[in-house]
Amino acid sequence: MTTADVIEVAAEALEGPGGLVVAGVSKVFSGRRGEVAALADVDLHVEHGELVCLLGASGCGKSTLLSIIGGLDHPTSGRVTVGGDEVIGPGADRGMVFQAYSLFPWLTVRRNIEFGLELAGVDHAARTARVDELLGTMMLTEFAEALPRELSGGMRQRVAIARALAPEPDILLLDEPFGALDAQTRRHLQDFLLALWRRTGATILMVTHDVEEAIYLASRVYVLAPRPGRVLEEIDIPFGRDRGPTVKRDPRFIDLREALADALG
Amino acid sequence: MTLTGSGVASGTRGRRQPQLLRVFGPIDLRMRVALGVAGVASVFALWLVGAAAFAGGSLIPTPGATWTAFWDQWHTTLRGDLAASSYRILVGYTISVAIGIVLGMAMGAMRSVEAFFEPPMGFLRYIPATALVPVFLLLLGIDETPKIWLIVVGTVFFNILMMADAARAVPRELVNAAYTLGAGQWTVLRRVVFRHSVPGIVDAARVNLAAAWLMLVVAELLAANNGLGFGVERAHRFHAFPAMFALLMVFGIIGLVSDLLLRALRGRLAPWAEG
Ligand SMILES: Nc1ncnc2c1ncn2[C@@H]1O[C@H](COP(=O)(O)OP(=O)(O)O)[C@@H](O)[C@H]1O
Ligand SMILES: [Mg+2]
């Protein structure tokens, strides 16, 4: 089964107003060795249907920002809204995917993906249909009854994405989802994510420290600077939704790569 | 010449590693079994030497005499004693494990619960439970109740603390994943924290079971008219050393069997956590 012909079924997955607005968000951690300003006055937005990347070196507050958007942490000041509603805590409307180790190791692939649907009270028949559909989309059908530890790293991340998509979130938040994968699997999953985005029109905010990954995937990139974490630049990526691996040889791609690498320092 | 090279070729490089005594080194199954058998045989040999050395077998009975005494008791008091002791352990230790799970999960997962219970428990757990035996016997009489509660107080703190550690070790990624899938506090506690802690809970219960038997025997030695501990005391009174040794063997076998059963239970409940 190819990626293209199975994603159709997930087309409604991310429908609805997903517009995300982060306004003046600051975050200060007070620890034993004084205060750490992790984020300082961050403003950004993601339009419905956009795929936006947050690009920054390690330690510049990317995970902190994503946690705040996900409702897992609270900003010291500023606010986050999704579809106009203020974020006050975590919820299945903002699906999250972490770098690794986030699948429930005691649940099969099917039951992992089903988790959010069960919590939402979706009945058994509807759950099964939805999971079957996602298993197809993610090319995981034959692994439905496998445990996470029996899967490769790339498959696990596909399960994690499927699980986050299952409750049909308004926005998908990805925190370096391919960061722990080998280069080849990583490229494969990047294409996979592009295809998913193209066919579903999902609203996606993805964190990465990989310049090329950001340019290859995003329609816009926010470059973050460290200490304190803040938005350095906002860059439009000129490639459309139908981009493929060939854009990596486009002169504009190469220029952008230089410029962003310089911006990161 | 480098700092580590000898500069002169001598035909080998590196430090040859021992086969049997290599740190974290592998051994094959046959060697494992052979060493196990040798271990048991050594204990047996020590026993034979002891039996010969101390008053020619009257103070420390020979294995043969112990075997005979075992069957004598089996046909008289042993089965009753075994049933009485097992009942006390089953009731007392079940209560202890239940409290351990509830408080341990809550303490390990919630800072507020931990902050509340940690100071009093830090104090209480250093009171030797065996020192409470007289108090319990006075307060609760000499029937089943004090024995059961002695087992509870003698083990519950260990269970709570070890089970709290299991809860604390739950990866935050799993908790966060559950939250972002729409889970509330209760769901996270039940379906993530508890679920992930199951192997740790069984391990804690397995390790602390030894303390339960310790408390039971102390109580039965002091105040009981049945049970394995009482059996030891009765054998002592009649100077029936082979009978006493037979009971010691029974304790060892019960421990071994319950250990194996709980390991099997762990495998059944949490196959995903098996190595
Ligand atoms: N819970 C915390 N307590 C204290 N400091 C933290 C905490 N979480 C993150 N930080 C600090 O905030 C900064 C940003 O961290 P993080 O968001 O993880 O960065 P990134 O994901 O970009 O690597 C780092 O300096 C980190 O040490
Ligand atoms: Mg991070």
Coordinates of C-alpha atoms and ligand atoms in Angstrom, one line a residue:
Chain A
M1 CA 0.0 0.0 0.0
T2 CA 1.4 3.4 -0.9
T3 CA 1.2 6.4 1.3
A4 CA -0.8 8.4 -1.2
D5 CA -3.8 6.2 -1.7
V6 CA -4.4 5.4 2.0
I7 CA -4.2 8.9 3.5
E8 CA -7.5 9.8 1.8
V9 CA -9.4 8.3 4.6
A10 CA -7.8 10.5 7.2
A11 CA -8.6 13.6 5.2
E12 CA -11.1 14.9 7.8
A13 CA -8.7 14.2 10.6
L14 CA -7.7 17.7 11.4
E15 CA -10.7 19.7 10.3
G16 CA -11.9 22.7 12.2
P17 CA -10.4 25.9 13.3
G18 CA -6.9 25.2 14.5
G19 CA -5.5 28.7 14.5
L20 CA -2.9 28.9 17.2
V21 CA -1.8 32.2 18.7
V22 CA 1.1 32.6 21.2
A23 CA 1.1 36.1 22.5
G24 CA 3.9 37.5 24.7
V25 CA 4.7 34.2 26.3
S26 CA 7.5 34.2 28.9
K27 CA 8.6 31.4 31.1
V28 CA 10.9 31.6 34.1
F29 CA 12.0 28.5 35.9
S30 CA 13.1 29.1 39.5
G31 CA 15.5 26.3 40.5
R32 CA 18.2 25.8 43.1
R33 CA 20.7 27.8 41.2
G34 CA 18.5 30.9 40.7
E35 CA 16.1 31.7 37.9
V36 CA 16.4 30.5 34.3
A37 CA 14.6 32.6 31.7
A38 CA 13.6 29.8 29.3
L39 CA 11.3 32.0 27.2
A40 CA 11.1 35.8 26.8
D41 CA 8.1 37.4 25.2
V42 CA 7.5 34.9 22.4
D43 CA 4.9 35.9 19.8
L44 CA 4.0 33.5 17.0
H45 CA 1.0 32.0 15.3
V46 CA 0.0 29.0 13.2
E47 CA -2.8 29.4 10.7
H48 CA -5.3 26.6 10.1
G49 CA -3.8 24.1 7.7
E50 CA -0.2 25.4 8.0
L51 CA 2.9 23.4 8.8
V52 CA 5.2 25.6 10.9
C53 CA 8.6 24.7 12.3
L54 CA 10.2 26.0 15.4
L55 CA 13.9 25.9 14.7
G56 CA 16.5 26.4 17.4
A57 CA 19.6 25.0 19.1
S58 CA 19.3 22.7 22.1
G59 CA 18.3 24.5 25.2
C60 CA 16.6 27.5 23.6
G61 CA 13.2 26.7 25.0
K62 CA 11.5 24.8 22.2
S63 CA 10.2 22.0 24.4
T64 CA 9.1 24.5 27.0
L65 CA 7.1 26.4 24.5
L66 CA 5.5 23.3 23.0
S67 CA 4.6 22.1 26.6
I68 CA 3.0 25.4 27.3
I69 CA 1.0 25.2 24.0
G70 CA 0.1 21.6 24.9
G71 CA -1.1 22.8 28.3
L72 CA 1.4 20.7 30.2
D73 CA 3.1 23.8 31.6
H74 CA 2.0 27.3 32.3
P75 CA 3.6 30.5 31.0
T76 CA 4.9 32.9 33.6
S77 CA 3.2 35.6 31.5
G78 CA 1.5 35.9 28.2
R79 CA -1.2 33.6 26.8
V80 CA -1.9 30.9 24.2
T81 CA -5.1 30.5 22.3
V82 CA -6.3 27.9 19.9
G83 CA -9.3 28.8 17.8
G84 CA -9.8 31.8 20.0
D85 CA -10.0 29.8 23.2
E86 CA -7.4 30.3 25.9
V87 CA -5.3 27.2 26.7
I88 CA -5.6 26.4 30.4
G89 CA -4.4 22.8 30.5
P90 CA -3.8 19.7 28.3
G91 CA -6.5 18.2 26.1
A92 CA -6.9 15.9 23.1
D93 CA -7.6 19.0 20.9
R94 CA -3.9 19.5 20.8
G95 CA -2.3 16.2 20.0
M96 CA 1.4 15.9 21.0
V97 CA 4.2 13.7 19.8
F98 CA 7.4 13.5 21.8
Q99 CA 10.9 12.5 20.7
A100 CA 10.7 8.9 21.9
Y101 CA 9.5 6.5 24.6
S102 CA 6.0 7.9 24.8
L103 CA 4.1 4.7 23.7
F104 CA 2.4 2.8 26.5
P105 CA 4.7 -0.3 26.5
W106 CA 1.9 -2.6 27.9
L107 CA -0.5 -1.8 25.1
T108 CA -0.5 -3.1 21.6
V109 CA -0.2 -0.7 18.7
R110 CA -4.0 -0.8 18.2
R111 CA -4.7 -0.1 21.9
N112 CA -2.2 2.7 22.0
I113 CA -3.9 4.4 19.1
E114 CA -7.3 3.7 20.6
F115 CA -6.3 5.3 24.0
G116 CA -7.6 8.9 23.3
L117 CA -10.8 7.6 21.6
E118 CA -11.5 5.4 24.7
L119 CA -11.1 8.4 27.0
A120 CA -13.4 10.4 24.7
G121 CA -16.1 7.8 25.1
V122 CA -16.2 6.8 21.5
D123 CA -18.0 3.5 21.1
H124 CA -16.2 0.3 20.2
A125 CA -17.3 0.0 16.6
A126 CA -16.4 3.6 15.8
R127 CA -13.1 3.2 17.6
T128 CA -12.2 0.1 15.6
A129 CA -13.1 1.8 12.4
R130 CA -11.0 4.9 13.2
V131 CA -8.0 2.9 14.3
D132 CA -8.2 0.6 11.2
E133 CA -8.2 3.7 9.1
L134 CA -5.2 5.2 10.9
L135 CA -3.3 1.9 10.8
G136 CA -3.7 2.0 7.1
T137 CA -2.7 5.6 6.8
M138 CA 0.4 4.9 8.8
M139 CA 1.2 1.6 7.0
L140 CA 1.0 -0.2 10.3
T141 CA -1.9 -2.6 9.6
E142 CA 0.1 -5.8 10.0
F143 CA 1.6 -4.5 13.3
A144 CA -1.7 -3.8 14.9
E145 CA -1.3 -6.5 17.6
A146 CA 2.4 -5.9 18.2
L147 CA 3.8 -4.4 21.4
P148 CA 5.9 -1.2 21.1
R149 CA 9.1 -2.9 22.0
E150 CA 8.7 -5.2 18.9
L151 CA 8.8 -2.2 16.6
S152 CA 11.6 -0.2 15.1
G153 CA 12.1 3.4 16.1
G154 CA 10.5 4.8 12.9
M155 CA 7.4 2.6 13.4
R156 CA 7.1 3.7 17.0
Q157 CA 7.0 7.3 15.9
R158 CA 4.4 6.5 13.3
V159 CA 2.3 4.9 16.0
A160 CA 2.8 8.0 18.2
I161 CA 1.6 10.2 15.4
A162 CA -1.4 8.0 14.7
R163 CA -2.3 8.0 18.4
A164 CA -2.1 11.8 18.6
L165 CA -4.3 12.1 15.4
A166 CA -6.9 9.6 16.5
P167 CA -9.0 12.0 18.6
E168 CA -9.0 14.4 15.6
P169 CA -7.1 17.3 17.2
D170 CA -7.2 20.9 15.9
I171 CA -3.5 21.1 15.9
L172 CA -0.7 18.5 16.0
L173 CA 2.4 19.5 18.1
L174 CA 5.5 17.6 17.3
D175 CA 8.6 17.9 19.6
E176 CA 11.6 16.7 17.6
P177 CA 9.7 13.6 16.6
F178 CA 12.4 12.3 14.3
G179 CA 15.3 13.4 16.5
A180 CA 16.1 9.9 17.8
L181 CA 16.0 8.2 14.4
D182 CA 18.8 7.3 12.0
A183 CA 19.2 9.5 9.0
Q184 CA 17.5 7.2 6.5
T185 CA 14.4 6.6 8.6
R186 CA 14.3 10.2 9.4
R187 CA 14.2 11.2 5.7
H188 CA 11.5 8.6 5.1
L189 CA 9.3 9.9 7.9
Q190 CA 9.8 13.5 6.7
D191 CA 8.3 12.5 3.4
F192 CA 5.6 10.6 5.2
L193 CA 4.7 13.7 7.3
L194 CA 4.6 15.9 4.2
A195 CA 2.3 13.4 2.5
L196 CA 0.1 13.3 5.6
W197 CA 0.0 17.1 5.7
R198 CA -0.8 17.4 2.0
R199 CA -3.7 15.0 2.1
T200 CA -5.2 15.9 5.4
G201 CA -4.6 19.6 5.6
A202 CA -3.6 19.1 9.1
T203 CA -2.4 22.1 11.2
I204 CA 1.1 21.2 12.5
L205 CA 3.6 22.9 14.7
M206 CA 6.9 21.0 14.7
V207 CA 10.0 21.6 16.8
T208 CA 13.4 20.7 15.3
H209 CA 17.0 21.6 15.6
D210 CA 17.7 20.4 12.1
V211 CA 17.9 23.3 9.6
E212 CA 17.3 21.1 6.5
E213 CA 14.3 19.4 8.1
A214 CA 12.7 22.8 8.9
I215 CA 13.1 24.1 5.3
Y216 CA 12.0 20.8 3.8
L217 CA 8.8 20.5 5.8
A218 CA 7.6 23.9 6.8
S219 CA 5.7 26.7 5.1
R220 CA 7.1 29.0 7.7
V221 CA 10.0 28.7 10.1
Y222 CA 10.4 30.6 13.4
V223 CA 14.1 30.7 14.3
L224 CA 14.6 30.8 18.1
A225 CA 17.6 32.2 19.9
P226 CA 18.7 30.9 23.3
R227 CA 19.1 32.5 26.8
P228 CA 16.5 33.6 27.0
G229 CA 14.5 31.7 24.3
R230 CA 13.0 34.2 21.9
V231 CA 12.0 34.5 18.3
L232 CA 14.9 35.7 16.2
E233 CA 13.4 35.6 12.8
E234 CA 10.3 34.4 10.9
I235 CA 11.0 33.1 7.5
D236 CA 8.6 32.1 4.7
I237 CA 9.5 29.0 2.8
P238 CA 8.8 29.4 -0.9
F239 CA 8.0 25.8 -1.7
G240 CA 4.4 24.6 -2.0
R241 CA 2.7 21.7 -0.5
D242 CA 3.7 19.4 -3.4
R243 CA 7.4 19.6 -2.7
G244 CA 9.5 16.5 -2.8
P245 CA 13.1 15.6 -2.3
T246 CA 14.1 17.5 -5.4
V247 CA 13.6 20.8 -3.7
K248 CA 16.7 20.0 -1.7
R249 CA 18.7 20.8 -4.8
D250 CA 16.8 24.1 -5.5
P251 CA 19.2 27.1 -5.2
R252 CA 16.7 28.8 -2.9
F253 CA 16.8 25.8 -0.6
I254 CA 20.6 26.0 -0.5
D255 CA 20.5 29.7 0.2
L256 CA 17.9 29.3 2.9
R257 CA 20.0 26.6 4.5
E258 CA 23.0 28.9 4.6
A259 CA 21.0 31.8 5.9
L260 CA 19.3 29.7 8.7
A261 CA 22.5 28.0 9.7
D262 CA 24.1 31.5 10.0
A263 CA 21.1 32.7 12.0
L264 CA 21.4 29.8 14.4
G265 CA 25.0 30.7 14.9
Chain B
M1 CA 55.7 5.6 20.6
T2 CA 52.2 6.3 22.1
L3 CA 51.4 6.6 25.7
T4 CA 49.8 3.2 25.8
G5 CA 51.7 1.2 23.2
S6 CA 54.7 -0.8 24.2
G7 CA 56.5 0.0 21.0
V8 CA 57.6 -3.7 20.8
A9 CA 55.4 -6.2 19.2
S10 CA 54.8 -9.1 21.6
G11 CA 52.0 -11.0 19.7
T12 CA 49.0 -10.1 21.8
R13 CA 47.1 -6.9 22.6
G14 CA 44.9 -6.1 25.5
R15 CA 44.2 -7.7 28.8
R16 CA 42.9 -11.2 28.6
Q17 CA 39.5 -11.4 30.4
P18 CA 38.6 -14.2 32.8
Q19 CA 35.7 -16.4 31.7
L20 CA 34.0 -17.2 35.0
L21 CA 34.7 -14.1 37.0
R22 CA 34.2 -11.4 34.4
V23 CA 32.2 -8.5 35.7
F24 CA 28.7 -8.7 34.0
G25 CA 30.2 -11.5 31.8
P26 CA 27.9 -14.1 30.3
I27 CA 27.8 -17.7 31.5
D28 CA 26.1 -20.6 29.8
L29 CA 23.1 -22.5 31.2
R30 CA 25.1 -25.6 32.1
M31 CA 27.6 -23.7 34.1
R32 CA 24.7 -21.9 35.8
V33 CA 23.0 -25.1 36.8
A34 CA 26.3 -26.6 37.9
L35 CA 27.2 -23.7 40.1
G36 CA 23.6 -23.8 41.6
V37 CA 23.9 -27.4 42.5
A38 CA 27.4 -26.8 43.9
G39 CA 25.9 -24.0 46.1
V40 CA 23.2 -26.3 47.5
A41 CA 25.7 -29.1 48.0
S42 CA 28.0 -26.8 50.0
V43 CA 25.2 -25.9 52.4
F44 CA 24.4 -29.5 52.8
A45 CA 28.0 -30.4 53.4
L46 CA 28.3 -27.6 56.1
W47 CA 25.2 -29.1 57.7
L48 CA 26.7 -32.6 57.8
V49 CA 29.9 -31.2 59.3
G50 CA 27.9 -29.3 61.9
A51 CA 25.8 -32.3 62.8
A52 CA 29.0 -34.4 63.3
A53 CA 30.8 -31.7 65.3
F54 CA 28.0 -30.6 67.7
A55 CA 27.3 -33.3 70.2
G56 CA 27.3 -36.1 67.6
G57 CA 23.9 -35.2 66.0
S58 CA 21.8 -34.5 69.1
L59 CA 22.0 -30.7 69.0
I60 CA 22.2 -30.3 65.2
P61 CA 20.3 -33.2 63.7
T62 CA 21.5 -35.1 60.7
P63 CA 19.6 -34.6 57.4
G64 CA 18.2 -38.2 57.8
A65 CA 16.8 -37.4 61.3
T66 CA 15.4 -34.2 60.0
W67 CA 13.7 -36.0 57.1
T68 CA 12.1 -38.5 59.5
A69 CA 11.0 -35.7 61.9
F70 CA 9.4 -33.9 58.9
W71 CA 7.2 -36.9 58.1
D72 CA 6.3 -37.5 61.7
Q73 CA 5.1 -33.9 62.0
W74 CA 3.4 -34.0 58.6
H75 CA 1.1 -36.7 60.0
T76 CA 0.5 -34.9 63.2
T77 CA 0.8 -31.1 63.7
L78 CA 2.5 -29.7 60.6
R79 CA -0.4 -29.4 58.3
G80 CA -2.5 -27.6 60.9
D81 CA 0.5 -25.3 61.7
L82 CA 1.0 -24.6 58.1
A83 CA -2.6 -23.7 57.5
A84 CA -2.7 -21.4 60.6
S85 CA 0.4 -19.5 59.6
S86 CA -0.6 -19.3 55.9
Y87 CA -3.9 -17.8 56.8
R88 CA -2.3 -15.1 59.0
I89 CA 0.2 -14.2 56.3
L90 CA -2.4 -14.2 53.6
V91 CA -4.8 -11.8 55.5
G92 CA -2.1 -9.6 57.0
Y93 CA 0.1 -9.3 54.0
T94 CA -2.8 -8.7 51.7
I95 CA -3.8 -5.8 53.8
S96 CA -0.2 -4.5 53.8
V97 CA 0.2 -4.8 50.0
A98 CA -3.2 -3.1 49.5
I99 CA -2.2 -0.1 51.7
G100 CA 1.2 -0.1 50.1
I101 CA -0.3 0.2 46.6
V102 CA -2.8 2.9 47.5
L103 CA -0.4 5.1 49.6
G104 CA 2.7 4.2 47.5
M105 CA 1.1 5.3 44.2
A106 CA -0.3 8.4 45.8
M107 CA 3.0 9.3 47.4
G108 CA 5.1 8.5 44.4
A109 CA 2.9 10.4 42.0
M110 CA 1.7 13.4 44.0
R111 CA 4.1 15.8 45.8
S112 CA 1.4 17.0 48.2
V113 CA 0.6 13.4 49.4
E114 CA 4.4 12.8 49.7
A115 CA 4.9 16.0 51.7
F116 CA 2.2 15.0 54.1
F117 CA 3.2 11.4 54.7
E118 CA 7.0 11.5 54.4
P119 CA 7.8 13.1 57.8
P120 CA 5.6 10.8 60.0
M121 CA 6.7 7.8 58.0
G122 CA 10.3 8.7 58.3
F123 CA 9.8 8.5 62.1
L124 CA 7.5 5.5 62.3
R125 CA 9.4 3.2 60.0
Y126 CA 12.4 3.3 62.3
I127 CA 10.5 1.8 65.2
P128 CA 11.3 -1.9 65.1
A129 CA 8.0 -3.6 64.5
T130 CA 9.2 -6.5 66.7
A131 CA 9.3 -4.1 69.6
L132 CA 5.6 -3.6 69.1
V133 CA 4.8 -7.2 69.8
P134 CA 4.0 -6.7 73.6
V135 CA 2.0 -3.6 72.9
F136 CA -0.1 -5.4 70.3
L137 CA -0.6 -8.5 72.4
L138 CA -1.8 -6.3 75.3
L139 CA -4.0 -4.1 73.1
L140 CA -5.5 -6.8 70.9
G141 CA -5.4 -10.0 72.9
I142 CA -3.7 -13.2 71.8
D143 CA -6.0 -14.4 69.1
E144 CA -5.6 -13.8 65.3
T145 CA -6.0 -10.0 65.3
P146 CA -2.7 -9.0 66.9
K147 CA -0.7 -11.4 64.7
I148 CA -2.4 -10.1 61.5
W149 CA -1.8 -6.5 62.5
L150 CA 1.8 -7.2 63.5
I151 CA 2.4 -8.5 60.0
V152 CA 0.8 -5.3 58.6
V153 CA 2.9 -2.9 60.7
G154 CA 6.0 -5.0 60.1
T155 CA 5.8 -4.7 56.4
V156 CA 3.6 -1.9 55.4
F157 CA 6.3 0.9 55.5
F158 CA 8.6 -1.1 53.3
N159 CA 5.8 -1.8 50.9
I160 CA 4.7 1.9 50.8
L161 CA 8.3 3.2 50.3
M162 CA 9.2 0.7 47.6
M163 CA 5.9 1.0 45.7
A164 CA 6.3 4.8 45.9
D165 CA 9.7 4.4 44.2
A166 CA 8.0 2.4 41.5
A167 CA 5.5 5.2 40.9
R168 CA 8.2 7.8 40.9
A169 CA 10.0 5.9 38.2
V170 CA 7.1 6.3 35.7
P171 CA 8.5 8.1 32.6
R172 CA 7.1 11.6 32.4
E173 CA 6.6 11.1 28.7
L174 CA 3.9 8.5 29.3
V175 CA 2.1 10.8 31.7
N176 CA 2.3 13.7 29.3
A177 CA 1.2 11.6 26.4
A178 CA -1.9 10.5 28.5
Y179 CA -2.7 14.1 29.4
T180 CA -2.5 15.3 25.8
L181 CA -4.8 12.4 24.8
G182 CA -7.5 13.8 27.2
A183 CA -6.8 11.9 30.4
G184 CA -7.6 13.4 33.8
Q185 CA -5.8 12.9 37.1
W186 CA -7.6 9.7 38.0
T187 CA -7.1 8.2 34.6
V188 CA -3.4 9.0 34.6
L189 CA -3.1 7.5 38.1
R190 CA -4.9 4.3 37.2
R191 CA -4.0 3.7 33.6
V192 CA -0.4 5.1 33.5
V193 CA 1.1 5.4 37.0
F194 CA -0.4 2.2 38.4
R195 CA -0.1 0.2 35.2
H196 CA 3.5 1.1 34.7
S197 CA 4.3 0.3 38.4
V198 CA 2.8 -3.2 38.4
P199 CA 6.2 -5.0 38.0
G200 CA 7.7 -2.8 40.7
I201 CA 4.8 -3.5 43.0
V202 CA 5.1 -7.2 42.6
D203 CA 8.9 -7.0 43.2
A204 CA 8.3 -5.0 46.3
A205 CA 5.7 -7.5 47.6
R206 CA 8.1 -10.4 46.8
V207 CA 11.0 -8.8 48.7
N208 CA 9.1 -7.7 51.7
L209 CA 7.3 -11.0 52.1
A210 CA 10.3 -12.2 54.1
A211 CA 9.6 -9.5 56.7
A212 CA 6.0 -10.7 57.0
W213 CA 7.2 -14.2 58.0
L214 CA 9.6 -12.7 60.4
M215 CA 6.8 -10.8 62.2
L216 CA 4.6 -13.8 62.1
V217 CA 7.1 -16.1 63.7
V218 CA 8.0 -13.6 66.4
A219 CA 4.3 -13.3 67.3
E220 CA 3.7 -17.1 67.2
L221 CA 6.8 -17.8 69.3
L222 CA 5.4 -15.5 72.0
A223 CA 1.7 -16.1 71.9
A224 CA 0.0 -18.8 69.9
N225 CA -1.3 -22.3 70.2
N226 CA -0.7 -23.2 66.6
G227 CA 1.3 -22.1 63.6
L228 CA 4.8 -22.8 62.4
G229 CA 6.4 -20.4 64.9
F230 CA 4.5 -22.1 67.7
G231 CA 5.8 -25.4 66.3
V232 CA 9.4 -24.2 66.7
E233 CA 8.6 -23.2 70.3
R234 CA 7.0 -26.5 71.0
A235 CA 10.0 -28.4 69.6
H236 CA 12.2 -26.2 71.7
R237 CA 10.3 -27.1 74.8
F238 CA 10.6 -30.8 74.2
H239 CA 14.2 -30.5 73.0
A240 CA 13.0 -32.1 69.7
F241 CA 15.8 -30.7 67.5
P242 CA 15.1 -32.7 64.4
A243 CA 11.5 -31.4 64.5
M244 CA 12.8 -27.9 64.9
F245 CA 15.1 -28.3 61.9
A246 CA 12.3 -29.8 59.8
L247 CA 10.3 -26.6 60.5
L248 CA 13.3 -24.4 59.4
M249 CA 13.4 -26.3 56.2
V250 CA 9.7 -25.7 55.7
F251 CA 10.2 -21.9 56.1
G252 CA 12.9 -22.1 53.4
I253 CA 10.7 -24.0 51.0
I254 CA 7.8 -21.7 51.5
G255 CA 10.0 -18.8 50.8
L256 CA 11.4 -20.4 47.7
V257 CA 8.0 -21.4 46.4
S258 CA 6.4 -18.0 47.0
D259 CA 9.3 -16.3 45.4
L260 CA 8.9 -18.4 42.3
L261 CA 5.1 -17.8 42.3
L262 CA 5.5 -14.1 42.5
R263 CA 8.1 -14.0 39.8
A264 CA 5.7 -16.0 37.6
L265 CA 2.9 -13.5 38.5
R266 CA 5.1 -10.6 37.5
G267 CA 5.6 -12.3 34.1
R268 CA 1.9 -12.8 33.7
L269 CA 0.8 -9.3 34.8
A270 CA 3.6 -7.4 33.0
P271 CA 5.0 -9.5 30.1
W272 CA 6.0 -6.2 28.5
A273 CA 8.5 -5.5 31.3
E274 CA 10.3 -8.9 31.0
G275 CA 14.0 -8.6 30.0
Ligands
LIG1 N1 11.6 22.0 34.6 C1 12.6 22.9 34.4 N2 13.2 23.5 35.5 C2 14.2 24.3 35.3 N3 14.8 24.6 34.1 C3 14.2 24.1 33.0 C4 13.1 23.2 33.1 N4 12.8 22.8 31.8 C5 13.7 23.4 31.0 N5 14.5 24.2 31.7 C6 15.5 25.1 31.1 O1 15.0 25.9 30.2 C7 15.8 26.0 29.0 C8 15.0 25.5 27.8 O2 14.8 24.1 27.9 P1 14.0 23.3 26.7 O3 12.7 23.9 26.5 O4 14.1 21.9 27.1 O5 15.0 23.6 25.5 P2 15.0 22.8 24.0 O6 13.8 21.9 23.9 O7 15.0 23.9 23.0 O8 16.3 22.0 24.0 C9 17.0 25.2 29.3 O9 18.0 26.1 29.8 C10 16.6 24.3 30.4 O10 17.7 24.0 31.3
MG2 MG 13.7 19.8 23.6

